[in-house]
Amino acid sequence: MELVCPAGTPSALRAALEAGADVVYVGFRDETNARNFPGLNFSPEELQEAVSLAHGMGRQIYVAINTYPQAGNLAPWHKAVDTAARVGVDAVILADIGLLDYAQKNHPTLRRHLSVQASASNPEAIRFYKQAFDVQRVVLPRVLTVREIADLINEIDVETEVFAFGGMCVMAEGRCSLSSYATGKSPNMNGVCSPASHVEYEQRRGKLVSKLGEFTINSFPDGEPAGYPTLCKGRFVGHTGDPSYLFEEPTSLNVMMMLPELIQSGVKALKIEGRQRGKAYVAQVVSGYRKAIDAAMQGEPVPFMDMANITEGTRSTAGAYQKNWR
C-alpha cells in the first residue's frame, strides 16, 4: 500500500521523504491548486529539485492541479500541466474535464489521477473518466464506507486512493460554496478556503471573537483554545438559543486502526491531508503511518499512536469508513 503525503514547502517535502513517504504531493505557487495560501507551494525550480531528490531516493512526486480553470483564462492551468510534465513528475492530480483532455492530448505519457475534487464515487462515473481520459487512479471522496470501497474496487479497473488522516469537510468534495459566499474567494477556482486575508480576531468583553469577512464565526472565552475561523466549522446560535457547531465540529480524520480492513478492500494508496501544515506535523503523521502500514502489511497488530496534539479540537474520527452501510 502506497503512502501519499503532503508538502507545502521544500522543507516539509524533505521531512516527508525522511519519515518514509512513498509519494509526496505538492502544488504550484498559484491558483491552480486547492491550497493556494501565501508562503506555501513550489516554484518550477523548486519542483525540479523535489523531483530529483525524490527520484534519487526511489520515491515519487505528484502535482495537484485540482482547481477549476477560469473561463477565458486557461493559460495558468495549461502552463502548470506543461511544467509538471517537463520536470518529470510521476503524476498530475486533476479534476476539470477540460484540463484532463488537455493533459491527455498534449502529454499522453504523463500519468493522470482523478482528484477528489471531481467527487467520483460510483463505478459509472469512474469508468467515464477512465474511458474518456485514461485516468490511472481515482482519489475517492470521504463519504464511502470500507465495504462500499471494496464493492467499488471490484467493479472498476482503476487504482483507488483514499484519505487516511487530516482535515474533514462537510461539503461534497469539489462543491463548496460557503467560503465563496463569505469572502468572494472560491476554494474550487482560487484554491483558498477561508483565506487569511479575510480573517480577523477581536477582543470583546473577555472573549476572543473570530471573523471571516463580515461574518462572526466563533467566540472563545478566556482559556479556551481558539481555532482558525473556517465557516463550516463555526459555532453559531441555533433555534435553542445556545451556541453550537451547526455544520461540523473541529475533528480530524484518522483511520489508522482500520488499516487491515482498508488493505483487505484492495485500496492502492492512503493519502495524508495537510499541505498547509508545517514540517513537524508532516514528520509526525508520516512516520506514524509508515510504522502502522508496515505492521498491517505484515499481519501484525497496528500500534496505537496518540496524535491528539495535531488533530483539530484534539479529537479524531474514522468518519464514514467505519459505518456498516450497504
Coordinates of C-alpha atoms in Angstrom, one line a residue:
M1 CA 0.0 0.0 0.0
E2 CA 1.4 3.4 -1.1
L3 CA 1.7 6.2 1.4
V4 CA 1.0 9.5 -0.2
C5 CA 2.0 12.5 1.9
P6 CA 1.6 16.3 1.7
A7 CA 4.2 19.0 1.4
G8 CA 3.6 22.7 1.1
T9 CA 7.3 23.7 1.3
P10 CA 10.6 22.2 0.3
S11 CA 11.4 21.6 4.0
A12 CA 8.1 19.8 4.5
L13 CA 8.9 17.7 1.4
R14 CA 12.2 16.6 2.8
A15 CA 10.6 15.8 6.2
A16 CA 8.0 13.6 4.4
L17 CA 10.7 11.7 2.5
E18 CA 12.8 11.2 5.6
A19 CA 9.8 10.0 7.5
G20 CA 9.0 7.3 5.0
A21 CA 6.6 8.7 2.4
D22 CA 6.4 6.7 -0.8
V23 CA 5.0 9.7 -2.6
V24 CA 4.9 13.4 -1.9
Y25 CA 2.2 15.5 -3.5
V26 CA 2.7 19.3 -4.0
G27 CA 1.2 22.2 -5.8
F28 CA 2.4 25.3 -7.7
R29 CA 2.5 28.7 -6.1
D30 CA -0.7 30.0 -7.8
E31 CA -4.4 29.4 -8.1
T32 CA -4.1 26.1 -10.0
N33 CA -4.0 24.1 -6.7
A34 CA -6.5 24.0 -3.9
R35 CA -4.1 25.1 -1.2
N36 CA -3.1 28.5 -2.6
F37 CA -2.0 30.2 0.5
P38 CA 0.8 32.8 1.0
G39 CA 4.1 31.3 1.8
L40 CA 3.2 27.8 0.5
N41 CA 3.8 25.7 -2.6
F42 CA 6.5 25.3 -5.1
S43 CA 8.1 27.3 -8.0
P44 CA 9.0 25.3 -11.1
E45 CA 12.7 25.4 -10.0
E46 CA 11.8 24.0 -6.5
L47 CA 9.7 21.3 -8.1
Q48 CA 12.6 20.3 -10.3
E49 CA 14.8 19.9 -7.2
A50 CA 12.0 18.0 -5.5
V51 CA 11.7 15.5 -8.3
S52 CA 15.5 15.0 -8.4
L53 CA 15.6 14.4 -4.6
A54 CA 12.6 12.1 -4.6
H55 CA 13.7 10.0 -7.6
G56 CA 17.2 9.8 -6.1
M57 CA 15.6 8.1 -3.1
G58 CA 13.4 5.8 -5.2
R59 CA 10.2 7.8 -4.3
Q60 CA 7.7 9.7 -6.4
I61 CA 6.2 13.2 -6.8
Y62 CA 2.6 14.0 -7.7
V63 CA 1.4 17.5 -8.5
A64 CA -2.1 18.7 -7.6
I65 CA -3.6 20.9 -10.3
N66 CA -7.0 20.4 -8.9
T67 CA -8.9 23.6 -9.1
Y68 CA -11.2 24.5 -12.0
P69 CA -9.8 26.9 -14.7
Q70 CA -11.5 30.2 -15.1
A71 CA -13.3 31.0 -18.3
G72 CA -11.1 32.9 -20.7
N73 CA -8.0 32.3 -18.5
L74 CA -6.8 28.8 -19.2
A75 CA -3.2 29.7 -19.5
P76 CA -2.1 29.2 -15.9
W77 CA -3.6 25.7 -15.7
H78 CA -2.2 24.7 -19.1
K79 CA 1.2 26.0 -18.0
A80 CA 1.0 24.0 -14.8
V81 CA 0.4 20.8 -16.6
D82 CA 3.2 21.6 -19.1
T83 CA 5.6 22.4 -16.4
A84 CA 4.8 19.3 -14.4
A85 CA 5.4 17.1 -17.5
R86 CA 8.6 19.0 -18.3
V87 CA 10.3 18.4 -14.9
G88 CA 9.3 14.7 -14.9
V89 CA 6.7 14.4 -12.1
D90 CA 5.2 10.9 -11.7
A91 CA 1.6 12.0 -12.0
V92 CA -0.7 15.0 -12.1
I93 CA -3.9 15.2 -10.0
L94 CA -6.7 16.8 -12.0
A95 CA -10.4 17.5 -11.5
D96 CA -11.6 19.5 -14.5
I97 CA -12.6 17.5 -17.6
G98 CA -11.1 20.2 -20.0
L99 CA -7.8 20.0 -18.2
L100 CA -7.9 16.2 -18.3
D101 CA -8.4 16.4 -22.0
Y102 CA -5.6 18.9 -22.4
A103 CA -3.2 16.7 -20.4
Q104 CA -4.1 13.6 -22.4
K105 CA -3.7 15.2 -25.8
N106 CA -0.5 17.1 -25.1
H107 CA 1.2 14.8 -22.6
P108 CA -0.1 11.3 -23.3
T109 CA 2.6 9.6 -21.3
L110 CA 2.0 11.7 -18.2
R111 CA 0.1 9.7 -15.6
R112 CA -3.3 11.2 -14.8
H113 CA -5.0 10.8 -11.4
L114 CA -8.6 12.0 -10.8
S115 CA -8.7 14.4 -7.9
V116 CA -11.2 14.1 -5.0
Q117 CA -12.5 17.4 -6.2
A118 CA -14.2 15.6 -9.1
S119 CA -16.3 13.8 -6.5
A120 CA -16.4 10.5 -8.5
S121 CA -17.8 7.9 -6.1
N122 CA -19.6 5.3 -8.2
P123 CA -18.5 2.8 -10.9
E124 CA -20.2 4.7 -13.8
A125 CA -18.5 8.0 -13.1
I126 CA -15.1 6.4 -12.7
R127 CA -15.5 4.3 -15.8
F128 CA -16.3 7.6 -17.7
Y129 CA -13.1 9.2 -16.6
K130 CA -11.1 6.0 -17.5
Q131 CA -12.6 5.7 -20.9
A132 CA -12.6 9.4 -21.8
F133 CA -9.2 10.4 -20.3
D134 CA -7.4 7.2 -19.4
V135 CA -7.1 8.1 -15.7
Q136 CA -4.9 5.6 -13.8
R137 CA -6.2 6.4 -10.3
V138 CA -9.2 7.9 -8.6
V139 CA -9.0 9.7 -5.2
L140 CA -12.3 8.7 -3.5
P141 CA -14.4 11.2 -1.6
R142 CA -14.5 10.8 2.2
V143 CA -18.2 9.6 2.2
L144 CA -17.8 5.9 1.5
T145 CA -17.7 3.0 3.9
V146 CA -14.9 0.4 3.7
R147 CA -17.5 -2.1 2.4
E148 CA -18.6 0.3 -0.3
I149 CA -15.0 0.9 -1.3
A150 CA -14.4 -2.8 -1.6
D151 CA -17.5 -3.3 -3.7
L152 CA -16.5 -0.3 -5.9
I153 CA -13.0 -1.7 -6.4
N154 CA -14.5 -5.0 -7.6
E155 CA -16.3 -3.1 -10.4
I156 CA -13.5 -0.8 -11.8
D157 CA -10.1 -1.2 -13.4
V158 CA -8.6 2.0 -11.9
E159 CA -6.4 2.3 -8.8
T160 CA -8.0 3.8 -5.7
E161 CA -6.6 6.2 -3.2
V162 CA -8.4 7.2 0.0
F163 CA -7.8 9.8 2.6
A164 CA -6.4 8.5 5.9
F165 CA -5.6 11.4 8.1
G166 CA -6.2 15.2 8.3
G167 CA -9.0 17.7 7.9
M168 CA -12.6 16.8 7.3
C169 CA -15.1 18.7 5.3
V170 CA -18.9 18.6 5.4
M171 CA -19.2 19.6 1.7
A172 CA -19.5 17.1 -1.1
E173 CA -15.9 17.2 -2.5
G174 CA -15.5 19.9 -5.0
R175 CA -18.8 21.6 -4.3
C176 CA -18.0 24.1 -1.6
S177 CA -19.8 27.5 -1.8
L178 CA -19.7 28.7 1.9
S179 CA -16.2 30.3 1.7
S180 CA -17.0 31.8 -1.7
Y181 CA -20.1 33.4 -0.2
A182 CA -18.3 34.8 2.7
T183 CA -15.1 36.0 1.1
G184 CA -15.6 36.1 -2.7
K185 CA -12.7 33.6 -3.0
S186 CA -13.6 30.2 -4.2
P187 CA -11.8 27.0 -2.9
N188 CA -12.6 25.4 -6.2
M189 CA -11.4 28.1 -8.5
N190 CA -9.0 30.2 -6.5
G191 CA -7.7 27.4 -4.2
V192 CA -8.4 29.2 -0.9
C193 CA -10.9 28.1 1.8
S194 CA -11.3 30.8 4.4
P195 CA -8.3 32.8 3.2
A196 CA -6.2 34.5 5.8
S197 CA -6.6 37.9 4.1
H198 CA -10.3 37.8 5.2
V199 CA -9.7 36.6 8.8
E200 CA -10.0 38.9 11.8
Y201 CA -9.8 38.4 15.5
E202 CA -11.3 40.9 18.0
Q203 CA -11.2 41.1 21.8
R204 CA -14.7 41.7 23.2
R205 CA -15.6 41.7 26.9
G206 CA -13.2 38.9 27.9
K207 CA -13.8 36.9 24.8
L208 CA -11.8 36.4 21.6
V209 CA -14.1 36.7 18.5
S210 CA -13.1 35.3 15.2
K211 CA -14.5 36.6 11.9
L212 CA -14.4 35.6 8.3
G213 CA -15.2 38.5 6.0
E214 CA -18.2 40.2 7.6
F215 CA -19.3 37.1 9.4
T216 CA -18.7 36.2 13.1
I217 CA -17.6 32.6 13.1
N218 CA -16.8 31.9 16.8
S219 CA -16.4 33.4 20.2
F220 CA -13.9 31.9 22.6
P221 CA -14.0 32.6 26.4
D222 CA -10.6 33.2 28.1
G223 CA -8.7 29.9 28.4
E224 CA -10.4 28.1 25.5
P225 CA -8.2 27.3 22.5
A226 CA -9.2 29.4 19.5
G227 CA -9.4 27.6 16.2
Y228 CA -9.0 29.0 12.7
P229 CA -12.3 30.6 11.5
T230 CA -13.4 28.2 8.8
L231 CA -17.1 28.9 8.2
C232 CA -18.4 25.4 8.1
K233 CA -16.7 24.7 11.5
G234 CA -18.1 27.9 13.1
R235 CA -20.1 27.9 16.3
F236 CA -23.5 29.6 15.8
V237 CA -26.7 30.3 17.8
G238 CA -29.4 28.0 16.6
H239 CA -33.1 27.6 17.5
T240 CA -32.2 26.6 21.0
G241 CA -30.6 30.0 21.6
D242 CA -27.3 28.3 22.6
P243 CA -24.2 28.5 20.5
S244 CA -23.2 25.1 18.9
Y245 CA -21.4 23.7 15.9
L246 CA -24.2 23.5 13.4
F247 CA -22.3 22.1 10.4
E248 CA -19.3 20.3 11.8
E249 CA -17.3 20.2 15.0
P250 CA -13.5 20.6 14.7
T251 CA -12.4 17.0 14.3
S252 CA -9.7 15.3 12.2
L253 CA -9.9 12.1 10.2
N254 CA -7.8 9.2 11.4
V255 CA -8.3 5.7 10.0
M256 CA -5.1 4.1 11.4
M257 CA -6.9 1.4 13.4
M258 CA -8.8 0.5 10.3
L259 CA -5.7 -0.2 8.1
P260 CA -6.3 -4.0 8.0
E261 CA -9.8 -3.5 6.6
L262 CA -8.6 -1.0 4.0
I263 CA -5.8 -3.3 2.9
Q264 CA -8.3 -6.1 2.5
S265 CA -10.6 -3.9 0.5
G266 CA -7.9 -3.5 -2.2
V267 CA -7.1 0.2 -1.8
K268 CA -3.9 1.1 -3.6
A269 CA -2.9 4.2 -1.6
L270 CA -3.5 6.1 1.6
K271 CA -3.4 9.9 1.4
I272 CA -2.4 12.2 4.3
E273 CA -4.1 15.7 4.1
G274 CA -2.2 18.8 5.2
R275 CA -0.2 20.7 2.6
Q276 CA -0.9 23.9 4.6
R277 CA 0.7 22.3 7.7
G278 CA 4.3 22.6 8.9
K279 CA 7.1 20.1 8.7
A280 CA 6.7 19.0 12.3
Y281 CA 3.1 17.9 11.5
V282 CA 4.3 16.1 8.3
A283 CA 7.1 14.3 10.1
Q284 CA 4.9 13.1 12.9
V285 CA 2.0 11.9 10.8
V286 CA 4.1 10.3 8.1
S287 CA 6.4 8.4 10.4
G288 CA 3.4 7.2 12.4
Y289 CA 1.5 5.9 9.3
R290 CA 4.7 4.4 7.9
K291 CA 5.1 2.2 11.0
A292 CA 1.4 1.4 11.0
I293 CA 1.2 0.4 7.4
D294 CA 4.3 -1.7 7.6
A295 CA 2.9 -3.5 10.6
A296 CA -0.5 -4.1 9.0
M297 CA 1.0 -5.3 5.7
Q298 CA 3.0 -7.9 7.7
G299 CA -0.2 -9.1 9.5
E300 CA 0.9 -7.6 12.8
P301 CA -1.3 -5.5 15.2
V302 CA -1.4 -1.8 14.3
P303 CA 0.4 0.0 17.1
F304 CA -1.6 2.7 18.8
M305 CA -0.2 6.2 18.3
D306 CA -1.6 9.2 20.0
M307 CA -1.9 12.1 17.5
A308 CA -4.3 14.3 19.5
N309 CA -1.7 17.1 19.6
I310 CA -2.0 17.6 15.9
T311 CA -5.8 17.0 15.3
E312 CA -8.5 19.6 15.2
G313 CA -10.1 20.0 18.5
T314 CA -7.7 17.3 19.8
R315 CA -10.3 14.8 18.5
S316 CA -10.3 12.3 15.6
T317 CA -12.8 10.1 13.9
A318 CA -12.9 7.3 11.3
G319 CA -15.7 9.1 9.6
A320 CA -17.9 7.2 7.1
Y321 CA -15.3 4.5 6.7
Q322 CA -16.4 2.8 9.9
K323 CA -20.1 2.7 9.0
N324 CA -21.6 -0.7 8.1
W325 CA -23.9 0.6 5.4
R326 CA -24.9 -1.3 2.2

